[in-house]
Amino acid sequence: SHTAAARPAPPAAADGLAGDKNPQRSPGDVAAAQSPGAQDMVAVHMLRLYEKYSRRGARPGGGNTVRSFRARLEVVNQKAVYFFNLTSMQDSEMILTATFHFYSEPQWPPAREVPCKQRAKNASCRLLPPGPPARQHLLFRSLSQNTATQGLLRGAMALPPPPRGLWQAKDISLIVKAARRDGELLLSAQLDSGEKDMGVPRLGPHAPYILIYANDLAISEPNSVAVTLQRYDPFQAGDPEPGAAPNSSADPRVRRATQATGPLQNNELPGLDERPAQAPHAQHYHKHELWPNPLRALKPRPGRKDRRKKGQDVFMASSQVLDFDEKTMQKARKK
Amino acid sequence: QWDEPRVCSRRYLKVDFADIGWNEWIISPKSFDAYYCSGACEFPMPKMVRPSNHATIQSIVRAVGIVPGIPEPCCVPDKMSSLGVLFLDENRNVVLKVYPNMSVETCACR
């Protein structure tokens, strides 16, 4: 067994991963951001397993999957009963071990009063010391989804009274495997001390939970990551938040692609056309097909004589430096 | 980009789950170094691209040009490593899965 953080988490945070009220932050982000003190025990436990098994090559419990199941609390015949819905397990997941984690404190029976006798002067009233703490029993039942019965008793364990309040873990692998084999994926657990529960129990940071270590046989299949992680957003309501602006996208993702500003400029020098001049309908070559190696060999510039032969307009089109006639040059010099 | 080697090799790629919209249910990690493979598998292939025998033969056949249209071998991941992911399932329960082949360690011509 392991001892939990002694201080109870504030009730509001006890919802664990139920998700922040802030629509902008996803439950995944909320869960990652909460400090261990604010999360419920199952989240703290799973984060600890993640840190342990996300190191290279480590295998959780000899498998590749750990599923946690939170309890749903109901009061049946004035007793607190915790229900666990195991339906999210995949058929390809072979159960290796299953453990039930619960927090228990010693249950002292109420002390009995003894009438005082005033025989001797200094007799003092005293109370009988309370009896030994009550023994508790863990009862597990399984039932299929839509039956109203209490379900089939799958196991009962006597619990030695704990010396103080602490978390304990019990192996319930056989119970879970038998229930799954019979297709009864709703499990109930009852901590029974024989006494009626005082007041209405509530789910707090000390709520019990189940961990199932499994080996997912489909995880090495191609695209297995998409099977479990590529899905709609399970927390996004069908319609946007009532307060949200009509066109606000609830999608918190930051767009990274920058819009092209204006017409795309290419990097070619103006007038240095790559297409071979003799074939007017030459197919459009992509530049890297014409430049076999990344650095393009520079073309030798034509000598001054044969440049003049080409005639003024062609020269003007293909030259790289602008030239002006004599008159314009004189004006420019004067200025 | 230009100073990256032309030959088949591992290139850096960091994947942020927020970019692909999975951060809604993934608790950890928020991002991870996935890398990718890119580059030429031209004949003759250097030893560093660890060509399979088949890739060696294919690149020779292509270089000799006996059979037209034979492509160059492909630059693909060779050794890969797994990644542990902590996420919420549809019932808001926390799940840990260790997915294989999520990050590239070495590339090779195949």
GROMACS .gro file of C-alpha atoms in nm:
model
  445
    1SER     CA    1   0.000   0.000   0.000
    2HIS     CA    2   0.116   0.353  -0.042
    3THR     CA    3   0.042   0.653   0.177
    4ALA     CA    4  -0.140   0.936   0.010
    5ALA     CA    5  -0.077   1.303   0.052
    6ALA     CA    6  -0.222   1.359   0.399
    7ARG     CA    7  -0.392   1.688   0.318
    8PRO     CA    8  -0.729   1.649   0.145
    9ALA     CA    9  -0.748   1.833  -0.186
   10PRO     CA   10  -1.004   2.115  -0.203
   11PRO     CA   11  -1.341   1.969  -0.313
   12ALA     CA   12  -1.352   2.179  -0.632
   13ALA     CA   13  -1.026   2.030  -0.752
   14ALA     CA   14  -1.138   1.685  -0.654
   15ASP     CA   15  -1.312   1.664  -0.991
   16GLY     CA   16  -0.970   1.572  -1.115
   17LEU     CA   17  -0.977   1.575  -1.493
   18ALA     CA   18  -1.339   1.674  -1.521
   19GLY     CA   19  -1.203   1.974  -1.704
   20ASP     CA   20  -1.168   2.340  -1.639
   21LYS     CA   21  -1.471   2.568  -1.664
   22ASN     CA   22  -1.255   2.783  -1.895
   23PRO     CA   23  -1.367   2.674  -2.247
   24GLN     CA   24  -1.031   2.774  -2.392
   25ARG     CA   25  -0.833   2.514  -2.200
   26SER     CA   26  -0.888   2.153  -2.292
   27PRO     CA   27  -0.923   1.890  -2.018
   28GLY     CA   28  -0.598   1.742  -2.144
   29ASP     CA   29  -0.424   2.075  -2.080
   30VAL     CA   30  -0.604   2.117  -1.747
   31ALA     CA   31  -0.496   1.773  -1.634
   32ALA     CA   32  -0.137   1.835  -1.733
   33ALA     CA   33  -0.128   2.173  -1.558
   34GLN     CA   34  -0.277   2.072  -1.223
   35SER     CA   35  -0.033   2.016  -0.939
   36PRO     CA   36  -0.042   1.673  -0.776
   37GLY     CA   37  -0.199   1.830  -0.464
   38ALA     CA   38  -0.500   1.950  -0.662
   39GLN     CA   39  -0.558   1.633  -0.864
   40ASP     CA   40  -0.739   1.326  -0.741
   41MET     CA   41  -0.528   1.027  -0.654
   42VAL     CA   42  -0.587   0.839  -0.977
   43ALA     CA   43  -0.450   1.127  -1.185
   44VAL     CA   44  -0.144   1.157  -0.958
   45HIS     CA   45  -0.091   0.782  -0.980
   46MET     CA   46  -0.120   0.777  -1.361
   47LEU     CA   47   0.117   1.074  -1.399
   48ARG     CA   48   0.367   0.887  -1.183
   49LEU     CA   49   0.331   0.577  -1.403
   50TYR     CA   50   0.374   0.795  -1.714
   51GLU     CA   51   0.699   0.940  -1.583
   52LYS     CA   52   0.820   0.592  -1.495
   53TYR     CA   53   0.727   0.424  -1.824
   54SER     CA   54   0.785   0.702  -2.075
   55ARG     CA   55   1.156   0.638  -2.043
   56ARG     CA   56   1.291   0.450  -2.342
   57GLY     CA   57   1.196   0.088  -2.366
   58ALA     CA   58   1.018   0.054  -2.030
   59ARG     CA   59   0.700  -0.159  -2.035
   60PRO     CA   60   0.425  -0.089  -1.779
   61GLY     CA   61   0.364  -0.409  -1.587
   62GLY     CA   62   0.509  -0.610  -1.875
   63GLY     CA   63   0.249  -0.473  -2.116
   64ASN     CA   64   0.202  -0.152  -2.311
   65THR     CA   65  -0.121  -0.014  -2.165
   66VAL     CA   66  -0.248   0.104  -1.826
   67ARG     CA   67  -0.613   0.201  -1.800
   68SER     CA   68  -0.754   0.378  -1.495
   69PHE     CA   69  -1.122   0.371  -1.399
   70ARG     CA   70  -1.278   0.628  -1.172
   71ALA     CA   71  -1.562   0.533  -0.937
   72ARG     CA   72  -1.921   0.650  -0.965
   73LEU     CA   73  -2.080   0.661  -0.618
   74GLU     CA   74  -2.434   0.542  -0.546
   75VAL     CA   75  -2.612   0.471  -0.217
   76VAL     CA   76  -2.783   0.129  -0.216
   77ASN     CA   77  -2.976   0.024   0.099
   78GLN     CA   78  -2.811   0.313   0.287
   79LYS     CA   79  -2.466   0.182   0.195
   80ALA     CA   80  -2.209   0.351  -0.028
   81VAL     CA   81  -2.147   0.143  -0.342
   82TYR     CA   82  -1.880   0.240  -0.598
   83PHE     CA   83  -1.948   0.153  -0.964
   84PHE     CA   84  -1.675   0.120  -1.230
   85ASN     CA   85  -1.755   0.121  -1.602
   86LEU     CA   86  -1.496  -0.097  -1.776
   87THR     CA   87  -1.651  -0.074  -2.124
   88SER     CA   88  -1.373   0.149  -2.262
   89MET     CA   89  -1.136  -0.150  -2.264
   90GLN     CA   90  -1.049  -0.256  -2.620
   91ASP     CA   91  -1.100  -0.618  -2.729
   92SER     CA   92  -0.733  -0.632  -2.832
   93GLU     CA   93  -0.620  -0.551  -2.476
   94MET     CA   94  -0.520  -0.867  -2.286
   95ILE     CA   95  -0.554  -0.806  -1.910
   96LEU     CA   96  -0.230  -0.875  -1.723
   97THR     CA   97  -0.321  -0.748  -1.375
   98ALA     CA   98  -0.597  -0.540  -1.219
   99THR     CA   99  -0.569  -0.359  -0.886
  100PHE     CA  100  -0.830  -0.189  -0.666
  101HIS     CA  101  -0.697   0.120  -0.483
  102PHE     CA  102  -0.889   0.256  -0.185
  103TYR     CA  103  -0.832   0.483   0.113
  104SER     CA  104  -0.942   0.350   0.451
  105GLU     CA  105  -0.924   0.472   0.807
  106PRO     CA  106  -0.970   0.279   1.131
  107GLN     CA  107  -1.344   0.260   1.212
  108TRP     CA  108  -1.373   0.301   1.591
  109PRO     CA  109  -1.706   0.183   1.739
  110PRO     CA  110  -1.863   0.462   1.952
  111ALA     CA  111  -1.733   0.454   2.313
  112ARG     CA  112  -1.988   0.327   2.569
  113GLU     CA  113  -2.060   0.538   2.874
  114VAL     CA  114  -2.049   0.376   3.224
  115PRO     CA  115  -2.255   0.534   3.507
  116CYS     CA  116  -2.019   0.689   3.757
  117LYS     CA  117  -2.020   0.544   4.118
  118GLN     CA  118  -1.929   0.791   4.389
  119ARG     CA  119  -1.800   0.532   4.646
  120ALA     CA  120  -1.459   0.668   4.710
  121LYS     CA  121  -1.390   1.037   4.732
  122ASN     CA  122  -1.146   1.050   4.449
  123ALA     CA  123  -1.325   0.804   4.223
  124SER     CA  124  -1.343   0.956   3.883
  125CYS     CA  125  -1.590   0.890   3.605
  126ARG     CA  126  -1.435   0.688   3.331
  127LEU     CA  127  -1.546   0.556   2.997
  128LEU     CA  128  -1.492   0.202   2.882
  129PRO     CA  129  -1.207   0.207   2.632
  130PRO     CA  130  -1.352   0.177   2.281
  131GLY     CA  131  -1.344  -0.180   2.142
  132PRO     CA  132  -1.103  -0.277   1.870
  133PRO     CA  133  -1.164  -0.100   1.539
  134ALA     CA  134  -1.430  -0.270   1.325
  135ARG     CA  135  -1.317  -0.514   1.057
  136GLN     CA  136  -1.412  -0.410   0.705
  137HIS     CA  137  -1.502  -0.630   0.408
  138LEU     CA  138  -1.458  -0.557   0.041
  139LEU     CA  139  -1.740  -0.697  -0.174
  140PHE     CA  140  -1.715  -0.702  -0.555
  141ARG     CA  141  -2.008  -0.762  -0.785
  142SER     CA  142  -2.032  -0.751  -1.163
  143LEU     CA  143  -2.336  -0.679  -1.374
  144SER     CA  144  -2.398  -0.613  -1.740
  145GLN     CA  145  -2.491  -0.267  -1.848
  146ASN     CA  146  -2.869  -0.267  -1.829
  147THR     CA  147  -2.968  -0.487  -1.539
  148ALA     CA  148  -3.117  -0.347  -1.226
  149THR     CA  149  -3.003  -0.629  -0.999
  150GLN     CA  150  -2.717  -0.589  -0.758
  151GLY     CA  151  -2.518  -0.818  -0.983
  152LEU     CA  152  -2.327  -1.139  -0.930
  153LEU     CA  153  -2.098  -1.154  -0.627
  154ARG     CA  154  -1.750  -1.197  -0.773
  155GLY     CA  155  -1.535  -1.171  -0.463
  156ALA     CA  156  -1.519  -1.075  -0.095
  157MET     CA  157  -1.210  -0.983   0.105
  158ALA     CA  158  -1.172  -0.929   0.479
  159LEU     CA  159  -0.961  -0.623   0.548
  160PRO     CA  160  -0.744  -0.598   0.861
  161PRO     CA  161  -0.815  -0.263   1.030
  162PRO     CA  162  -0.558  -0.009   0.910
  163PRO     CA  163  -0.336   0.145   1.177
  164ARG     CA  164  -0.423   0.491   1.042
  165GLY     CA  165  -0.574   0.647   0.731
  166LEU     CA  166  -0.384   0.523   0.429
  167TRP     CA  167  -0.423   0.407   0.069
  168GLN     CA  168  -0.424   0.034   0.005
  169ALA     CA  169  -0.414  -0.172  -0.317
  170LYS     CA  170  -0.574  -0.514  -0.365
  171ASP     CA  171  -0.520  -0.746  -0.661
  172ILE     CA  172  -0.853  -0.810  -0.832
  173SER     CA  173  -0.717  -0.961  -1.154
  174LEU     CA  174  -0.922  -1.282  -1.129
  175ILE     CA  175  -1.241  -1.088  -1.051
  176VAL     CA  176  -1.199  -0.851  -1.349
  177LYS     CA  177  -1.097  -1.131  -1.591
  178ALA     CA  178  -1.399  -1.344  -1.490
  179ALA     CA  179  -1.638  -1.050  -1.520
  180ARG     CA  180  -1.500  -0.958  -1.864
  181ARG     CA  181  -1.520  -1.319  -1.979
  182ASP     CA  182  -1.889  -1.316  -1.891
  183GLY     CA  183  -1.936  -0.984  -2.067
  184GLU     CA  184  -2.025  -0.802  -1.745
  185LEU     CA  185  -1.823  -0.484  -1.773
  186LEU     CA  186  -1.988  -0.295  -1.488
  187LEU     CA  187  -1.814  -0.367  -1.159
  188SER     CA  188  -1.933  -0.254  -0.814
  189ALA     CA  189  -1.725  -0.238  -0.494
  190GLN     CA  190  -1.856  -0.200  -0.144
  191LEU     CA  191  -1.650  -0.128   0.168
  192ASP     CA  192  -1.868  -0.291   0.429
  193SER     CA  193  -1.798  -0.251   0.800
  194GLY     CA  194  -2.135  -0.385   0.911
  195GLU     CA  195  -2.239  -0.042   1.035
  196LYS     CA  196  -2.478   0.180   0.843
  197ASP     CA  197  -2.295   0.461   0.670
  198MET     CA  198  -2.308   0.776   0.881
  199GLY     CA  199  -2.446   1.054   0.661
  200VAL     CA  200  -2.428   1.058   0.285
  201PRO     CA  201  -2.081   0.958   0.166
  202ARG     CA  202  -1.939   1.164  -0.118
  203LEU     CA  203  -1.671   1.118  -0.381
  204GLY     CA  204  -1.367   1.320  -0.280
  205PRO     CA  205  -0.993   1.299  -0.338
  206HIS     CA  206  -1.010   0.969  -0.150
  207ALA     CA  207  -1.242   0.805  -0.402
  208PRO     CA  208  -1.133   0.450  -0.487
  209TYR     CA  209  -1.017   0.363  -0.838
  210ILE     CA  210  -0.916   0.062  -1.047
  211LEU     CA  211  -0.599   0.024  -1.258
  212ILE     CA  212  -0.582  -0.239  -1.532
  213TYR     CA  213  -0.240  -0.327  -1.678
  214ALA     CA  214  -0.287  -0.478  -2.024
  215ASN     CA  215  -0.098  -0.580  -2.335
  216ASP     CA  216  -0.262  -0.428  -2.640
  217LEU     CA  217  -0.203  -0.686  -2.916
  218ALA     CA  218  -0.309  -0.433  -3.181
  219ILE     CA  219  -0.060  -0.164  -3.081
  220SER     CA  220   0.202  -0.287  -3.328
  221GLU     CA  221  -0.051  -0.286  -3.612
  222PRO     CA  222   0.001  -0.008  -3.869
  223ASN     CA  223  -0.164   0.319  -3.769
  224SER     CA  224  -0.247   0.196  -3.417
  225VAL     CA  225  -0.190   0.548  -3.281
  226ALA     CA  226  -0.476   0.676  -3.497
  227VAL     CA  227  -0.716   0.408  -3.369
  228THR     CA  228  -0.705   0.546  -3.015
  229LEU     CA  229  -0.590   0.905  -3.057
  230GLN     CA  230  -0.730   1.028  -3.387
  231ARG     CA  231  -1.094   1.104  -3.302
  232TYR     CA  232  -1.344   1.383  -3.261
  233ASP     CA  233  -1.301   1.593  -2.953
  234PRO     CA  234  -1.499   1.408  -2.683
  235PHE     CA  235  -1.543   1.725  -2.481
  236GLN     CA  236  -1.647   1.963  -2.757
  237ALA     CA  237  -2.026   2.016  -2.735
  238GLY     CA  238  -2.206   1.980  -3.072
  239ASP     CA  239  -2.291   2.351  -3.080
  240PRO     CA  240  -2.040   2.621  -2.978
  241GLU     CA  241  -2.047   2.768  -2.630
  242PRO     CA  242  -2.365   2.985  -2.589
  243GLY     CA  243  -2.154   3.287  -2.498
  244ALA     CA  244  -1.910   3.241  -2.782
  245ALA     CA  245  -1.925   3.478  -3.079
  246PRO     CA  246  -2.104   3.314  -3.376
  247ASN     CA  247  -1.792   3.289  -3.590
  248SER     CA  248  -1.541   3.217  -3.318
  249SER     CA  249  -1.387   2.880  -3.376
  250ALA     CA  250  -1.369   2.688  -3.052
  251ASP     CA  251  -1.057   2.529  -3.190
  252PRO     CA  252  -0.772   2.662  -2.969
  253ARG     CA  253  -0.506   2.561  -3.220
  254VAL     CA  254  -0.278   2.843  -3.334
  255ARG     CA  255  -0.262   2.872  -3.714
  256ARG     CA  256   0.106   2.854  -3.809
  257ALA     CA  257   0.089   2.882  -4.188
  258THR     CA  258   0.166   3.245  -4.285
  259GLN     CA  259  -0.052   3.382  -4.571
  260ALA     CA  260   0.148   3.462  -4.892
  261THR     CA  261   0.182   3.843  -4.900
  262GLY     CA  262   0.105   3.961  -5.255
  263PRO     CA  263   0.198   3.777  -5.581
  264LEU     CA  264   0.473   3.521  -5.529
  265GLN     CA  265   0.810   3.660  -5.645
  266ASN     CA  266   1.046   3.406  -5.794
  267ASN     CA  267   1.417   3.423  -5.733
  268GLU     CA  268   1.524   3.434  -6.096
  269LEU     CA  269   1.706   3.744  -6.216
  270PRO     CA  270   1.473   3.943  -6.444
  271GLY     CA  271   1.537   3.871  -6.814
  272LEU     CA  272   1.743   3.556  -6.756
  273ASP     CA  273   1.484   3.320  -6.897
  274GLU     CA  274   1.551   2.950  -6.853
  275ARG     CA  275   1.336   2.824  -7.139
  276PRO     CA  276   1.540   2.734  -7.454
  277ALA     CA  277   1.453   3.013  -7.706
  278GLN     CA  278   1.437   2.786  -8.016
  279ALA     CA  279   1.139   2.578  -7.902
  280PRO     CA  280   0.845   2.826  -7.871
  281HIS     CA  281   0.620   2.558  -7.716
  282ALA     CA  282   0.890   2.408  -7.499
  283GLN     CA  283   0.732   2.239  -7.198
  284HIS     CA  284   0.773   2.432  -6.876
  285TYR     CA  285   1.083   2.292  -6.704
  286HIS     CA  286   1.099   2.315  -6.331
  287LYS     CA  287   1.411   2.505  -6.238
  288HIS     CA  288   1.579   2.225  -6.046
  289GLU     CA  289   1.560   1.997  -6.355
  290LEU     CA  290   1.765   2.253  -6.544
  291TRP     CA  291   2.012   2.304  -6.264
  292PRO     CA  292   2.152   1.956  -6.195
  293ASN     CA  293   2.350   2.081  -5.898
  294PRO     CA  294   2.225   2.333  -5.642
  295LEU     CA  295   2.478   2.599  -5.736
  296ARG     CA  296   2.415   2.712  -6.097
  297ALA     CA  297   2.724   2.763  -6.323
  298LEU     CA  298   2.728   3.130  -6.429
  299LYS     CA  299   2.689   3.185  -6.808
  300PRO     CA  300   2.985   3.374  -6.980
  301ARG     CA  301   2.866   3.723  -7.074
  302PRO     CA  302   2.863   3.789  -7.460
  303GLY     CA  303   3.144   4.029  -7.580
  304ARG     CA  304   3.062   4.400  -7.640
  305LYS     CA  305   3.075   4.367  -8.025
  306ASP     CA  306   2.816   4.098  -8.080
  307ARG     CA  307   2.595   4.253  -7.814
  308ARG     CA  308   2.572   4.564  -8.037
  309LYS     CA  309   2.488   4.340  -8.341
  310LYS     CA  310   2.173   4.216  -8.169
  311GLY     CA  311   2.018   4.558  -8.212
  312GLN     CA  312   1.909   4.807  -7.954
  313ASP     CA  313   1.565   4.668  -7.851
  314VAL     CA  314   1.678   4.307  -7.799
  315PHE     CA  315   1.979   4.434  -7.612
  316MET     CA  316   1.752   4.654  -7.401
  317ALA     CA  317   1.528   4.356  -7.317
  318SER     CA  318   1.809   4.124  -7.221
  319SER     CA  319   2.056   4.369  -7.068
  320GLN     CA  320   2.091   4.395  -6.694
  321VAL     CA  321   2.194   4.763  -6.677
  322LEU     CA  322   1.961   5.042  -6.799
  323ASP     CA  323   2.112   5.273  -7.068
  324PHE     CA  324   1.987   5.619  -7.174
  325ASP     CA  325   2.049   5.821  -7.496
  326GLU     CA  326   2.314   6.098  -7.506
  327LYS     CA  327   2.067   6.387  -7.468
  328THR     CA  328   1.920   6.241  -7.148
  329MET     CA  329   2.266   6.177  -7.011
  330GLN     CA  330   2.368   6.543  -7.078
  331LYS     CA  331   2.058   6.669  -6.896
  332ALA     CA  332   2.130   6.438  -6.607
  333ARG     CA  333   2.490   6.559  -6.586
  334LYS     CA  334   2.378   6.924  -6.585
  335LYS     CA  335   2.135   6.848  -6.299
  336GLN     CA  336   1.762   2.400  -4.576
  337TRP     CA  337   2.047   2.432  -4.825
  338ASP     CA  338   2.316   2.320  -4.583
  339GLU     CA  339   2.132   1.994  -4.509
  340PRO     CA  340   2.310   1.691  -4.661
  341ARG     CA  341   2.166   1.570  -4.991
  342VAL     CA  342   2.215   1.207  -4.905
  343CYS     CA  343   1.947   1.008  -4.724
  344SER     CA  344   1.958   1.111  -4.359
  345ARG     CA  345   1.744   1.197  -4.054
  346ARG     CA  346   1.600   1.550  -4.042
  347TYR     CA  347   1.461   1.726  -3.737
  348LEU     CA  348   1.084   1.746  -3.686
  349LYS     CA  349   0.912   1.840  -3.362
  350VAL     CA  350   0.542   1.744  -3.347
  351ASP     CA  351   0.318   1.960  -3.130
  352PHE     CA  352  -0.008   1.775  -3.056
  353ALA     CA  353  -0.186   2.115  -3.050
  354ASP     CA  354  -0.103   2.150  -3.422
  355ILE     CA  355  -0.295   1.832  -3.505
  356GLY     CA  356  -0.578   1.897  -3.260
  357TRP     CA  357  -0.499   1.605  -3.029
  358ASN     CA  358  -0.409   1.820  -2.728
  359GLU     CA  359  -0.780   1.814  -2.632
  360TRP     CA  360  -0.735   1.467  -2.487
  361ILE     CA  361  -0.358   1.419  -2.463
  362ILE     CA  362  -0.228   1.508  -2.117
  363SER     CA  363   0.140   1.428  -2.177
  364PRO     CA  364   0.359   1.484  -2.369
  365LYS     CA  365   0.242   1.808  -2.532
  366SER     CA  366   0.500   1.765  -2.809
  367PHE     CA  367   0.779   1.525  -2.902
  368ASP     CA  368   1.077   1.498  -3.141
  369ALA     CA  369   0.952   1.272  -3.424
  370TYR     CA  370   1.222   1.347  -3.694
  371TYR     CA  371   1.177   1.228  -4.056
  372CYS     CA  372   1.389   1.079  -4.335
  373SER     CA  373   1.480   1.257  -4.655
  374GLY     CA  374   1.758   1.262  -4.914
  375ALA     CA  375   1.898   1.085  -5.217
  376CYS     CA  376   1.969   0.713  -5.255
  377GLU     CA  377   2.176   0.758  -5.571
  378PHE     CA  378   2.425   0.506  -5.707
  379PRO     CA  379   2.683   0.452  -5.565
  380MET     CA  380   2.522   0.462  -5.219
  381PRO     CA  381   2.756   0.539  -4.930
  382LYS     CA  382   2.770   0.294  -4.644
  383MET     CA  383   2.608   0.547  -4.410
  384VAL     CA  384   2.271   0.501  -4.583
  385ARG     CA  385   2.287   0.131  -4.483
  386PRO     CA  386   2.127   0.008  -4.809
  387SER     CA  387   1.962  -0.332  -4.812
  388ASN     CA  388   2.098  -0.573  -5.070
  389HIS     CA  389   1.783  -0.523  -5.271
  390ALA     CA  390   1.831  -0.144  -5.270
  391THR     CA  391   2.191  -0.187  -5.390
  392ILE     CA  392   2.081  -0.404  -5.681
  393GLN     CA  393   1.792  -0.171  -5.766
  394SER     CA  394   2.020   0.134  -5.775
  395ILE     CA  395   2.270  -0.048  -6.004
  396VAL     CA  396   1.991  -0.153  -6.242
  397ARG     CA  397   1.869   0.205  -6.246
  398ALA     CA  398   2.220   0.345  -6.303
  399VAL     CA  399   2.291   0.102  -6.587
  400GLY     CA  400   1.952   0.189  -6.741
  401ILE     CA  401   1.875  -0.167  -6.850
  402VAL     CA  402   1.513  -0.134  -6.751
  403PRO     CA  403   1.357   0.211  -6.807
  404GLY     CA  404   1.152   0.374  -6.531
  405ILE     CA  405   1.318   0.209  -6.233
  406PRO     CA  406   1.306   0.464  -5.948
  407GLU     CA  407   1.578   0.534  -5.698
  408PRO     CA  408   1.547   0.337  -5.370
  409CYS     CA  409   1.355   0.528  -5.099
  410CYS     CA  410   1.497   0.697  -4.792
  411VAL     CA  411   1.292   0.556  -4.503
  412PRO     CA  412   1.314   0.515  -4.123
  413ASP     CA  413   1.531   0.219  -4.020
  414LYS     CA  414   1.546   0.213  -3.639
  415MET     CA  415   1.256   0.377  -3.447
  416SER     CA  416   1.170   0.428  -3.082
  417SER     CA  417   0.842   0.414  -2.888
  418LEU     CA  418   0.662   0.694  -2.706
  419GLY     CA  419   0.450   0.677  -2.388
  420VAL     CA  420   0.132   0.887  -2.421
  421LEU     CA  421  -0.099   0.979  -2.134
  422PHE     CA  422  -0.449   1.067  -2.255
  423LEU     CA  423  -0.817   1.076  -2.159
  424ASP     CA  424  -1.045   0.812  -2.311
  425GLU     CA  425  -1.408   0.873  -2.409
  426ASN     CA  426  -1.522   0.813  -2.051
  427ARG     CA  427  -1.269   1.071  -1.921
  428ASN     CA  428  -1.058   0.801  -1.762
  429VAL     CA  429  -0.680   0.845  -1.776
  430VAL     CA  430  -0.501   0.594  -2.000
  431LEU     CA  431  -0.130   0.533  -2.055
  432LYS     CA  432  -0.024   0.365  -2.378
  433VAL     CA  433   0.331   0.306  -2.502
  434TYR     CA  434   0.311   0.333  -2.883
  435PRO     CA  435   0.594   0.176  -3.086
  436ASN     CA  436   0.760   0.338  -3.391
  437MET     CA  437   0.676   0.697  -3.303
  438SER     CA  438   1.021   0.856  -3.341
  439VAL     CA  439   1.299   0.802  -3.600
  440GLU     CA  440   1.641   0.699  -3.474
  441THR     CA  441   1.814   0.614  -3.806
  442CYS     CA  442   1.727   0.629  -4.177
  443ALA     CA  443   1.824   0.394  -4.459
  444CYS     CA  444   1.774   0.333  -4.831
  445ARG     CA  445   1.521   0.058  -4.906
   0.00000   0.00000   0.00000
